[in-house]
Amino acid sequence: MAAAGALVPVLRAGPAANTGLIEVDLDAQQMWIEVGGTTGYLYGFNGQIPGPTIEARPGDHVRIRFTNSLPEPTNLHYHGLHVPPTGYADNSLLEIAAGESLTYEFDLPASHPGGTFWYHPHMHESVARQVSRGLAGVFIVRGELDQIPEIADAPEAVLVLQDFGVDSGGRPVEPGLMERMIGREGDLVTVNGQANPPFRIQKDGWIRMRIVNASSSRFYRLRLEEHPLYLIAVDGGALPAPEEHDEILLTPGERIEVMVRGARPEGSYRLLSLPYNRGGMGMMGGMGGAPSRTIVLATVVYEGQADRTWSLPKQLVGIDPLPAPSVRRSFQLGQGMGMGMMGGGGMTFTINGRSFSPNRIDTRVVLNSVEDWEFINPTMMDHPMHVHTNPFQVIGSDGLPIRAWKDVVLVRANSRIRVRTAFRDFTGTAMYHCHILDHEDLGMMGLLEIQG
Ligand code: C2O
Ligand code: CU
Ligand code: CU
């Protein structure tokens, strides 16, 4: 986890210090910190934004000694990890009071896919506020992809995309209800806590970028000037083969890994986020619904010449399609008037007509089953839906599962999408929700009980 150069947070896969035990101290703190050239009174882990990158291997035992030094209750969720949702493992129903500590502990299964995962608080009704103040960190699992020489030989960079809303005095701005309904977006957009940081590439060389959307609502439509992006992994791990893209939409919670080749004339090339319209509150007279502006996220800077060059392999990591489902369910997303958060009437977000309750199991499934879940979105807003504990395969337009492990799927306004998932090992209570975190806080979340 060594950083090469102050401005270039490059991770190299170092020699395996394979003790099998990963121990990390994480302290969630409120602090004055500089992000993107602005000093703000924000939240971070261990005094930094984003938090430290944790790296582990399948089969490792992970122990995270967590301290809540925030002035409010919080907890941790390990987004995308296939570990138990119970006890002191990935249990998002735990609540850690201000000033309290808790040790999270779990085993990564020996069969856990390698990939780019992340951790963030999951305190219902406070998730958007806590994450948008900075609480997010990357959790890398090294796997098969990291053993493919053409991938492993490339320098590696992690890019955590965050946005912050602070006033001129650096105090976080809490959005009003309308902004929360659309999903808050901060004007200060950063990569690894910096505005437009440089990432170095050698002429004719490759870099591998792991990109995490840790923003509470902002979508990033990514394009690197004059460079195709070779997609090698999505949320839950490697693809069967690299895919060439001119641009990739990254919705909240999603991750990608892309390879970039230094194949253009030497110079500087901007990594952009292009405008995207994720819809708005149509029933409220067209609030929101404006495309976001173009933002320069980072700059790829050519420096030096690679002493050799190579092509990407045609094949990466094999993925078996899930078998036909035994159960089909549908989840209708909605927004409506309900009991507001502050007691009065207000807007809520719903799944199958109900707002989240921690005291109600919405969906019961049994182990050793395969299910198809259809998310139906009749609203005028996009909703990126996320499921804890078990990744899924999205069903393509041909009715067949796409060979990629995902844990967030974009359900566009006025559309529907089906995913397939298997419940094979862990029992317990997990959740599914919209990863526009204000929507989650306003009720677009359900509880899933996996029974033995
Ligand atoms: Cu990244 Cu339930 O969340
Ligand atoms: Cu999650
Ligand atoms: Cu949503």
mmCIF file of C-alpha atoms and ligand atoms in Angstrom, residues 349 381-385 434-436 439-440 444, ligand 3:
data_model
loop_
_atom_site.group_PDB
_atom_site.id
_atom_site.type_symbol
_atom_site.label_atom_id
_atom_site.label_comp_id
_atom_site.label_asym_id
_atom_site.label_seq_id
_atom_site.Cartn_x
_atom_site.Cartn_y
_atom_site.Cartn_z
ATOM 1 C CA PHE A 349 -39.455 6.588 -1.125
ATOM 2 C CA MET A 381 -35.747 9.396 -11.660
ATOM 3 C CA ASP A 382 -32.976 6.825 -12.054
ATOM 4 C CA HIS A 383 -32.445 4.516 -9.070
ATOM 5 C CA PRO A 384 -29.194 2.496 -8.775
ATOM 6 C CA MET A 385 -30.333 -0.535 -6.778
ATOM 7 C CA CYS A 434 -31.262 2.508 -3.724
ATOM 8 C CA HIS A 435 -27.647 3.706 -3.530
ATOM 9 C CA ILE A 436 -28.675 7.328 -3.965
ATOM 10 C CA HIS A 439 -33.325 7.776 -1.177
ATOM 11 C CA GLU A 440 -32.164 5.013 1.126
ATOM 12 C CA MET A 444 -36.151 3.094 -0.406
HETATM 13 CU CU CU B 3 -33.086 6.191 -5.768
#
